[in-house]
């Protein structure tokens, strides 16, 4: 059974520090990897997609993918209280296929 | 451009009544997904439509749940004889490739 695992948290990080969120997946043929942010009472919002090994940076966000070790991480630099949310990791073996979702990590940024 | 829209945003119903939830996907997106999210929980996959293919109904929790997608666009999720455990937020997402984009959700409360 395909699985995506995340630490449920909460992960508490002081404002201005780097928040590091991790996700592992079981299906070795997974090809596409996504991070979604979900604020309380809102729907998930796509913030990062990554498809190849290495790092992908977008503003304060960096996604890191290591297919050999089957993990993907999200780094948030200069964390702000507005980054406080639940972060969902999702994985798919190929395009036009439904995503396999992690349960999410709750992140709290303390001022 | 317009995102995914869902209606109603809130629905309160009595136990035993039928409800219909509507989803309008992003124009041109071939795939449409329904999820359910109970308070404080992760995403629960319900059903997946891809183009003209037969839908993947593997996530529907009981035969009280059904969904259709007319003309490859608008989708309706129907819950018959609602139960209190059906209370949740019902989320719709659409995609062209793997990246899913969510609507705002319908909050269903069964009294």
XYZ file of C-alpha atoms in Angstrom:
222
model
C 0.000 0.000 0.000
C 1.372 3.366 -1.002
C 1.990 5.594 2.024
C 3.168 9.098 2.756
C 4.331 9.786 6.304
C 4.649 13.091 8.119
C 5.218 13.982 11.750
C 1.904 15.412 12.951
C 3.591 17.994 15.209
C 2.968 20.570 16.346
C 6.356 21.869 15.322
C 7.118 25.093 17.163
C 9.701 27.454 15.645
C 10.678 30.956 16.788
C 10.011 33.821 14.417
C 12.927 34.445 12.067
C 14.301 30.904 12.335
C 14.272 28.153 9.687
C 11.345 25.732 9.827
C 12.117 22.255 8.487
C 9.264 19.921 7.538
C 9.864 16.341 6.463
C 7.952 13.717 4.526
C 8.784 10.116 3.586
C 7.055 7.978 0.988
C 6.931 4.255 0.367
C 6.463 3.944 -3.421
C 9.863 4.002 -5.138
C 8.359 4.857 -8.529
C 6.934 8.158 -7.258
C 7.770 10.948 -9.680
C 6.007 14.105 -8.551
C 6.035 15.695 -5.115
C 4.025 18.552 -3.700
C 3.736 20.690 -0.602
C 0.418 22.284 0.293
C -0.297 24.780 3.028
C -3.633 24.704 4.846
C -4.661 27.480 7.195
C -7.218 26.618 9.856
C -10.699 26.638 8.332
C -9.393 27.022 4.784
C -8.712 24.644 1.898
C -5.220 23.416 0.928
C -3.115 25.726 -1.234
C -0.280 24.481 -3.446
C 3.007 26.158 -2.496
C 5.742 23.965 -4.022
C 6.116 21.247 -6.652
C 9.333 19.279 -7.185
C 10.046 16.565 -9.740
C 13.811 15.900 -9.718
C 16.441 15.259 -7.084
C 17.956 18.271 -5.406
C 16.699 21.616 -4.216
C 14.087 23.951 -5.626
C 13.827 27.450 -4.225
C 10.900 29.874 -4.391
C 11.250 32.949 -2.229
C 11.563 31.892 1.406
C 10.601 28.292 0.541
C 12.986 25.508 -0.498
C 11.839 22.004 -1.381
C 14.428 19.230 -1.202
C 13.990 15.844 -2.841
C 16.070 12.724 -2.278
C 14.625 9.815 -4.263
C 17.275 7.338 -3.109
C 16.234 7.875 0.505
C 12.578 8.432 -0.413
C 12.092 11.691 1.387
C 11.090 15.198 0.520
C 11.432 18.199 2.798
C 10.294 21.799 2.918
C 12.417 24.540 4.442
C 10.921 27.898 5.332
C 13.519 30.613 5.921
C 12.903 33.685 8.077
C 9.717 32.120 9.464
C 6.838 34.498 10.064
C 3.749 34.083 12.286
C 1.731 34.025 9.038
C 3.486 30.752 8.146
C 1.639 29.056 11.011
C -0.494 26.422 9.299
C -0.679 22.717 8.571
C 1.627 21.601 5.772
C 0.540 18.635 3.662
C 2.919 16.502 1.619
C 1.527 14.741 -1.469
C 3.136 12.298 -3.888
C 2.141 10.736 -7.203
C 3.779 8.050 -9.376
C 3.099 9.928 -12.592
C 1.078 12.661 -14.208
C -2.693 12.358 -14.466
C -2.790 10.156 -11.401
C -4.316 10.898 -8.074
C -2.108 12.146 -5.248
C -1.252 10.134 -2.153
C -1.517 12.464 0.835
C 0.284 12.682 4.141
C -1.707 13.583 7.234
C 0.078 16.931 7.576
C 2.412 18.663 10.032
C 1.091 21.521 12.125
C 3.614 24.357 12.227
C 3.479 27.112 14.834
C 5.707 30.163 14.480
C 6.133 31.913 17.837
C 6.670 35.707 17.796
C -8.681 33.305 -14.037
C -11.478 31.737 -12.011
C -10.548 29.046 -9.541
C -12.514 26.024 -8.389
C -15.877 26.998 -6.966
C -18.141 24.999 -4.670
C -21.666 25.495 -3.476
C -23.154 25.826 -1.002
C -20.385 27.036 1.307
C -22.350 25.784 4.305
C -25.124 23.226 4.558
C -27.036 22.260 7.670
C -29.390 19.328 7.316
C -31.313 16.912 9.447
C -30.369 13.291 9.844
C -31.963 11.173 7.137
C -32.221 13.935 4.527
C -30.430 13.877 1.176
C -27.921 16.581 0.219
C -26.261 17.643 -3.030
C -22.920 19.406 -3.155
C -21.709 21.089 -6.318
C -18.245 21.668 -7.738
C -17.256 23.835 -10.717
C -13.674 22.991 -11.732
C -11.159 25.263 -13.398
C -11.903 25.513 -17.096
C -9.854 23.032 -19.126
C -8.986 20.797 -16.185
C -9.662 17.190 -17.115
C -9.449 15.679 -13.639
C -11.768 16.327 -10.711
C -11.489 14.994 -7.175
C -13.716 14.922 -4.113
C -12.252 14.730 -0.624
C -13.691 14.806 2.856
C -11.963 16.371 5.842
C -13.252 15.949 9.363
C -12.213 18.440 12.051
C -8.502 18.181 12.793
C -8.037 15.278 10.378
C -6.267 14.756 7.067
C -7.794 14.535 3.606
C -9.936 11.486 2.916
C -10.165 10.657 -0.799
C -13.699 9.970 -2.007
C -13.843 9.831 -5.815
C -11.800 10.804 -8.886
C -12.944 11.652 -12.408
C -10.449 11.739 -15.293
C -11.743 12.822 -18.666
C -14.240 10.348 -20.110
C -12.836 7.384 -18.172
C -14.861 5.508 -15.595
C -14.501 7.273 -12.221
C -12.399 5.821 -9.414
C -14.993 5.356 -6.672
C -12.727 3.412 -4.336
C -12.882 6.035 -1.570
C -16.655 6.316 -1.234
C -17.425 5.220 2.358
C -20.849 3.692 1.675
C -23.466 3.285 -1.029
C -25.213 6.369 0.360
C -22.532 8.403 -1.424
C -22.541 8.944 -5.167
C -21.130 11.476 -7.590
C -21.481 12.384 -11.204
C -19.722 14.698 -13.580
C -21.740 16.071 -16.443
C -20.118 17.026 -19.736
C -16.649 16.668 -18.264
C -17.137 19.799 -16.195
C -19.456 20.367 -13.221
C -19.677 17.615 -10.619
C -22.308 16.859 -7.996
C -21.684 14.787 -4.883
C -24.877 13.347 -3.434
C -25.233 11.943 0.062
C -28.454 10.070 0.716
C -30.020 9.521 4.138
C -27.358 11.650 5.854
C -25.930 10.537 9.173
C -24.235 12.605 11.878
C -20.887 11.025 11.014
C -21.185 12.586 7.541
C -20.561 15.999 9.123
C -17.310 17.308 7.652
C -15.880 19.705 5.093
C -16.223 18.360 1.565
C -13.454 19.588 -0.716
C -13.327 19.500 -4.482
C -10.105 19.829 -6.480
C -9.329 19.883 -10.180
C -6.161 19.380 -12.178
C -4.796 19.224 -15.703
C -1.619 17.300 -14.719
C -0.681 16.303 -11.185
C -1.032 19.686 -9.480
C -4.414 19.837 -7.794
C -6.182 23.107 -7.056
C -8.834 23.174 -4.381
C -12.127 24.914 -4.027
C -13.139 26.583 -0.751
C -15.111 23.561 0.403
C -18.626 22.907 1.647
C -19.082 22.569 5.395
C -21.797 19.976 6.006
C -23.439 19.718 9.400
C -25.911 16.908 10.047
C -28.074 17.492 13.092
